[in-house]
C-alpha cells in the first residue's frame, strides 16, 4: 500500500557530509548510528558510509549493535556507548561488539566475560557516563579507544569546550596505544586540537548544522514529505482543527496534508511551523493532529499556483531546513528525526 507520507534519505548528501566532516576535522570519522541512525535507518546509512571509507561505528544500545553486526557482517568495528552489563557482556562479545566501559562494574563485567577489545569513556564535564579523570583505570589489555564527550559543542565559544579538551588531552595521554576520540558534530568544526584521532559525528552526517542552525557545509539528507489529501475553502471567521485553534481572518483556502504527530510532525509545530508547498513556505494553521495538518494556501491561489490533492508538501528537506523547522517547533533536529514512527516508509536515493 503506498503511504501518503515518506522520509526520503539522500545517500549522496550523506556521503557529502561524511567527507565534509572528515575535511573539517582532519581526523578519521567514526559515524554515530545510534537510534537507527537518528531514524534514517542504520543499515542503509552504515552501508553507504562504509563505501565512503567508514570502518568504525558507534551505537548506543547493545541490541542496536547486535542488529548492525548481523546486517554489516564481520568487517566494521562497532562500539556500544552504553558499555556492557553483567548479563549482556558475553552476548556482546559473541557479536564482536566493543563496549565503551563507563564505570568500574562494567570493566569487571567485561573481564568476567573474557575481556578483549573495548573502549573507555572519561567524563570531562557531562556528568553523564564515564569515569571521572581521577578515577580512570590503569591502562589494561584490550583497551583500543579512549573517549570523552563535549557538553557545549553547539556553542563553540563556550569556555567549557577548551577546558574539557585540555582535560581529555591530559587523561588520554595515559593510554598511549588507544585511539583518542573526543568530538561530536560540533567539535568537528572547532579546530585541529579538538580532532584527536577519530571524531564521532551524528547529527551533521544527517543534515543538522553543528551549531543547531543551517550551515552551508552540511547538506540536507532527510526529506519528510506528505501528500495533500484535501483542499477546502474556509470562510472568514470559520475555525480549523482541534480547539478551534485558528480562525480564518479572510476567506481562505486550506490544504489538508497527511502528516501528523504519528509521522514525526510534533504538536509544537503549531503555531510557528511552516512547510514548503506550491513553491513557497506556507504556514501550518490550527493544531497539528495525529494524522493531518492544515496549511494556509490562500496566497498560492492568489498567485495562481494551484494546489491539488496529491501534491507533495515538504515538512523539511532542501527547501525547509530541518534546523529552522526544529527552532520553529521549539526543539532540535535530533528530536524531529527520532520522532518519525515506523509507519513512515524510508526511501533511499543516491
Ligand atoms: C550521540 C553522541 C554523539 C554524536 O553527537 P552529535 O551531536 O549527533 O554529533 C557522539 N558521542 C556521544 C557519546 C554521543 O552520545
XYZ file of C-alpha atoms and ligand atoms in Angstrom:
365
model
C 0.000 0.000 0.000
C 1.524 3.376 -0.861
C 1.928 5.756 2.043
C 0.993 9.444 1.734
C 3.941 10.410 3.946
C 7.527 9.309 3.428
C 11.042 10.069 4.538
C 13.470 10.298 1.646
C 17.103 9.742 2.605
C 19.610 11.224 0.160
C 22.628 8.941 0.448
C 24.751 11.187 -1.767
C 24.153 14.066 0.624
C 25.068 11.735 3.486
C 28.333 10.916 1.696
C 28.955 14.620 1.128
C 28.503 15.346 4.835
C 30.782 12.447 5.793
C 33.585 13.901 3.683
C 32.858 17.451 4.869
C 33.283 16.275 8.472
C 36.460 14.448 7.503
C 37.841 17.583 5.865
C 36.814 19.893 8.696
C 38.305 17.744 11.441
C 41.235 16.172 9.618
C 40.526 13.033 11.663
C 39.030 9.637 10.972
C 35.224 9.817 11.022
C 33.589 7.146 13.178
C 29.878 7.674 12.468
C 27.335 7.539 15.282
C 24.447 5.404 14.015
C 22.521 5.045 17.279
C 18.719 5.178 17.336
C 18.590 3.671 13.847
C 20.874 6.430 12.540
C 18.666 9.097 14.113
C 15.649 7.488 12.479
C 17.075 7.353 8.953
C 17.851 3.625 9.000
C 21.125 2.347 10.458
C 21.771 -0.401 7.931
C 21.490 1.547 4.654
C 23.239 4.518 6.240
C 26.146 2.444 7.571
C 26.451 0.504 4.313
C 26.852 3.711 2.340
C 29.277 5.150 4.884
C 31.400 2.006 4.575
C 31.581 2.621 0.837
C 32.791 6.139 1.677
C 35.523 4.742 3.927
C 33.997 4.412 7.406
C 35.358 1.422 9.321
C 34.146 2.059 12.858
C 30.632 2.862 14.098
C 29.050 3.811 17.390
C 25.631 2.691 18.615
C 24.022 3.437 21.984
C 22.465 0.117 22.939
C 23.796 -3.408 22.780
C 20.700 -4.535 20.849
C 21.400 -1.907 18.198
C 24.904 -3.302 17.909
C 23.696 -6.883 17.517
C 21.338 -5.850 14.693
C 24.036 -3.810 12.978
C 26.580 -6.615 13.217
C 24.094 -9.020 11.622
C 23.451 -6.535 8.803
C 27.051 -5.472 8.118
C 28.948 -8.684 8.675
C 32.270 -9.025 10.453
C 34.274 -6.190 8.869
C 33.446 -2.989 10.752
C 34.311 -2.208 14.353
C 31.175 -1.447 16.402
C 31.322 0.315 19.765
C 28.394 0.363 22.209
C 28.228 3.682 24.084
C 26.162 2.167 26.906
C 29.003 -0.193 27.738
C 28.098 -3.637 28.972
C 26.274 -5.143 31.884
C 26.810 -8.389 33.708
C 24.053 -10.171 31.850
C 24.868 -8.842 28.364
C 28.649 -8.766 28.242
C 29.094 -12.278 26.855
C 26.406 -11.745 24.195
C 28.174 -8.542 23.160
C 31.436 -10.399 22.968
C 29.805 -13.133 20.868
C 28.563 -10.455 18.421
C 32.040 -8.887 18.327
C 30.786 -5.626 19.826
C 33.130 -3.408 21.789
C 31.620 -1.859 24.905
C 32.583 1.639 25.959
C 33.333 0.989 29.629
C 31.860 3.771 31.723
C 32.339 2.615 35.307
C 34.256 0.017 37.323
C 31.406 -2.505 37.361
C 31.444 -2.560 33.547
C 35.175 -3.180 33.483
C 34.610 -6.115 35.830
C 31.714 -7.468 33.762
C 33.787 -7.266 30.577
C 36.715 -9.031 32.211
C 34.381 -11.689 33.608
C 33.068 -12.315 30.088
C 36.635 -12.861 28.885
C 37.591 -9.264 28.059
C 39.039 -8.258 24.720
C 38.834 -5.140 22.575
C 36.837 -2.340 24.192
C 36.744 1.394 24.750
C 36.850 3.597 27.823
C 34.881 6.778 28.474
C 36.314 9.539 30.622
C 33.832 12.120 31.834
C 35.267 15.611 31.416
C 32.121 17.582 32.174
C 28.910 15.954 31.009
C 28.446 14.189 34.358
C 26.600 11.533 32.465
C 28.515 8.386 31.550
C 32.181 7.690 32.122
C 34.934 7.589 34.738
C 35.988 10.788 36.442
C 39.574 11.576 35.381
C 40.873 10.963 38.897
C 39.177 7.542 38.950
C 40.316 6.465 35.475
C 41.694 2.916 35.480
C 45.289 1.984 34.785
C 45.935 1.033 31.137
C 44.723 -2.514 30.558
C 44.819 -5.280 27.973
C 42.267 -4.821 25.163
C 41.801 -1.075 25.561
C 41.513 0.120 21.948
C 39.866 3.532 22.271
C 39.515 6.251 24.875
C 36.834 8.892 24.514
C 35.037 11.794 26.122
C 32.056 13.929 25.112
C 31.551 17.690 24.824
C 28.758 19.305 26.809
C 28.564 22.570 24.805
C 29.526 21.519 21.285
C 26.763 23.638 19.729
C 28.352 26.767 21.246
C 31.963 26.834 20.024
C 32.855 29.950 22.011
C 31.848 28.425 25.344
C 34.944 28.184 27.540
C 33.842 24.749 28.735
C 34.848 23.278 25.376
C 38.511 24.187 25.788
C 38.521 23.113 29.422
C 37.120 19.694 28.505
C 39.525 19.408 25.611
C 42.546 20.120 27.816
C 41.379 17.672 30.475
C 40.851 14.987 27.826
C 44.302 15.617 26.325
C 45.853 15.125 29.768
C 43.970 11.982 30.747
C 44.094 10.303 27.329
C 47.890 10.616 27.344
C 47.853 7.887 29.978
C 46.695 5.369 27.330
C 49.343 5.655 24.622
C 48.163 2.789 22.397
C 44.497 3.725 22.338
C 42.697 5.723 19.638
C 41.572 9.053 21.142
C 38.041 10.165 20.226
C 36.607 13.413 21.530
C 34.429 15.445 19.166
C 30.833 15.032 18.078
C 29.455 17.065 15.135
C 30.037 20.436 16.774
C 33.592 19.580 17.817
C 34.496 18.613 14.237
C 34.493 22.325 13.370
C 36.387 23.583 16.427
C 39.867 23.250 15.019
C 42.663 20.720 14.783
C 43.261 20.403 18.511
C 39.710 19.163 19.034
C 40.072 16.382 16.460
C 42.445 13.935 18.196
C 42.461 10.633 16.245
C 38.796 9.985 15.484
C 35.629 12.077 15.600
C 32.104 10.816 16.338
C 29.598 12.925 14.430
C 25.930 12.063 14.319
C 23.553 14.903 13.521
C 25.720 16.642 10.925
C 26.021 13.442 8.926
C 22.228 13.510 8.787
C 21.861 17.143 7.757
C 21.713 19.084 11.018
C 24.111 22.006 11.378
C 26.856 21.641 14.011
C 25.503 24.630 15.917
C 21.808 23.777 15.622
C 21.201 26.132 12.733
C 21.643 25.840 8.966
C 25.274 25.545 7.923
C 26.310 25.701 4.287
C 28.941 22.987 4.765
C 26.200 20.469 5.576
C 23.611 19.256 3.068
C 20.032 18.167 3.712
C 19.844 14.374 3.917
C 16.325 13.764 5.218
C 13.236 14.998 3.414
C 9.967 14.405 5.217
C 7.144 14.863 2.760
C 3.436 14.161 2.676
C 0.597 14.444 0.203
C -2.207 16.919 0.126
C -5.337 14.830 0.704
C -7.983 17.562 0.538
C -8.178 21.223 -0.487
C -11.017 23.175 1.051
C -12.364 26.669 1.321
C -12.594 28.095 4.839
C -14.717 31.206 5.097
C -13.699 34.262 7.058
C -14.464 33.611 10.733
C -14.570 29.815 10.470
C -12.112 27.797 12.510
C -9.690 25.000 11.730
C -8.761 21.967 13.804
C -8.895 20.885 17.434
C -9.741 23.539 19.985
C -10.773 25.676 17.016
C -7.133 26.707 17.077
C -7.151 29.027 14.066
C -9.790 31.415 12.867
C -9.645 32.403 9.208
C -9.005 36.159 9.040
C -10.312 36.235 5.456
C -11.927 33.835 3.038
C -9.153 31.253 2.741
C -8.083 28.068 1.044
C -6.608 25.384 3.275
C -4.736 22.268 2.139
C -5.046 19.244 4.400
C -1.750 17.322 4.378
C -1.398 13.700 5.507
C 1.221 14.195 8.204
C 0.727 14.496 11.927
C 2.450 13.620 15.117
C 2.342 9.922 14.334
C 4.575 10.838 11.384
C 7.016 12.881 13.417
C 5.299 16.229 12.962
C 5.353 17.379 16.563
C 2.372 19.105 18.086
C 4.660 22.042 18.790
C 4.911 22.758 15.035
C 1.847 24.868 15.581
C 1.623 27.810 15.652
C 5.007 28.688 14.131
C 5.754 25.805 11.757
C 5.928 26.430 8.033
C 6.059 23.875 5.285
C 7.082 24.006 1.642
C 4.080 23.652 -0.651
C 3.314 25.011 -4.125
C 6.739 26.600 -4.420
C 6.801 28.584 -1.182
C 6.917 28.290 2.597
C 3.365 28.384 3.892
C 2.051 28.435 7.455
C 0.568 25.497 9.299
C -2.737 26.727 10.724
C -4.551 25.306 13.728
C -3.285 22.418 15.802
C -1.294 19.549 14.416
C -3.420 16.425 14.727
C -2.293 12.861 14.876
C -2.543 12.250 11.140
C -3.001 15.596 9.406
C -2.006 19.231 9.358
C -3.779 22.148 7.703
C -1.762 24.578 5.575
C -2.959 28.008 4.521
C -2.546 28.122 0.750
C -4.702 31.185 0.092
C -1.697 33.109 -1.198
C -0.832 30.307 -3.605
C -4.279 30.646 -5.123
C -3.902 34.385 -5.357
C -0.604 33.824 -7.166
C -2.303 31.307 -9.458
C -0.251 28.384 -8.129
C -2.990 25.788 -7.946
C -2.786 23.327 -5.038
C -4.406 19.964 -5.712
C -4.947 16.634 -3.996
C -1.829 14.527 -4.457
C 0.611 17.450 -4.403
C 3.626 16.853 -2.204
C 4.276 19.037 0.799
C 7.804 19.192 2.248
C 7.829 19.278 6.051
C 11.604 19.651 5.975
C 14.301 18.944 3.441
C 16.205 21.016 0.862
C 13.531 23.764 0.822
C 12.767 23.902 4.534
C 15.914 23.447 6.585
C 15.494 20.945 9.380
C 17.187 23.220 11.926
C 14.842 26.078 11.018
C 11.856 23.772 11.368
C 13.156 22.483 14.708
C 13.685 26.025 16.001
C 10.150 26.970 14.947
C 8.887 23.963 16.905
C 10.946 24.829 19.976
C 13.181 21.796 19.670
C 16.263 20.430 17.883
C 16.756 18.425 14.700
C 17.665 15.314 16.729
C 14.152 15.172 18.160
C 12.454 15.759 14.809
C 14.340 12.900 13.172
C 13.957 10.439 16.012
C 10.199 11.059 16.285
C 9.294 9.637 12.887
C 7.353 6.451 13.556
C 7.715 3.190 11.624
C 4.554 3.855 9.605
C 6.521 6.355 7.518
C 8.443 4.463 4.842
C 12.108 5.372 4.411
C 13.023 5.791 0.762
C 16.696 5.772 -0.208
C 18.043 7.711 -3.173
C 21.586 8.175 -4.476
C 25.105 10.967 20.280
C 26.570 11.057 20.567
C 27.471 11.557 19.605
C 27.016 12.219 18.325
O 26.603 13.526 18.640
P 26.092 14.575 17.538
O 25.842 15.800 18.337
O 24.849 13.991 16.960
O 27.162 14.735 16.525
C 28.827 11.468 19.875
N 29.273 10.940 21.045
C 28.434 10.501 22.009
C 28.987 9.971 23.269
C 27.058 10.557 21.815
O 26.227 10.140 22.776
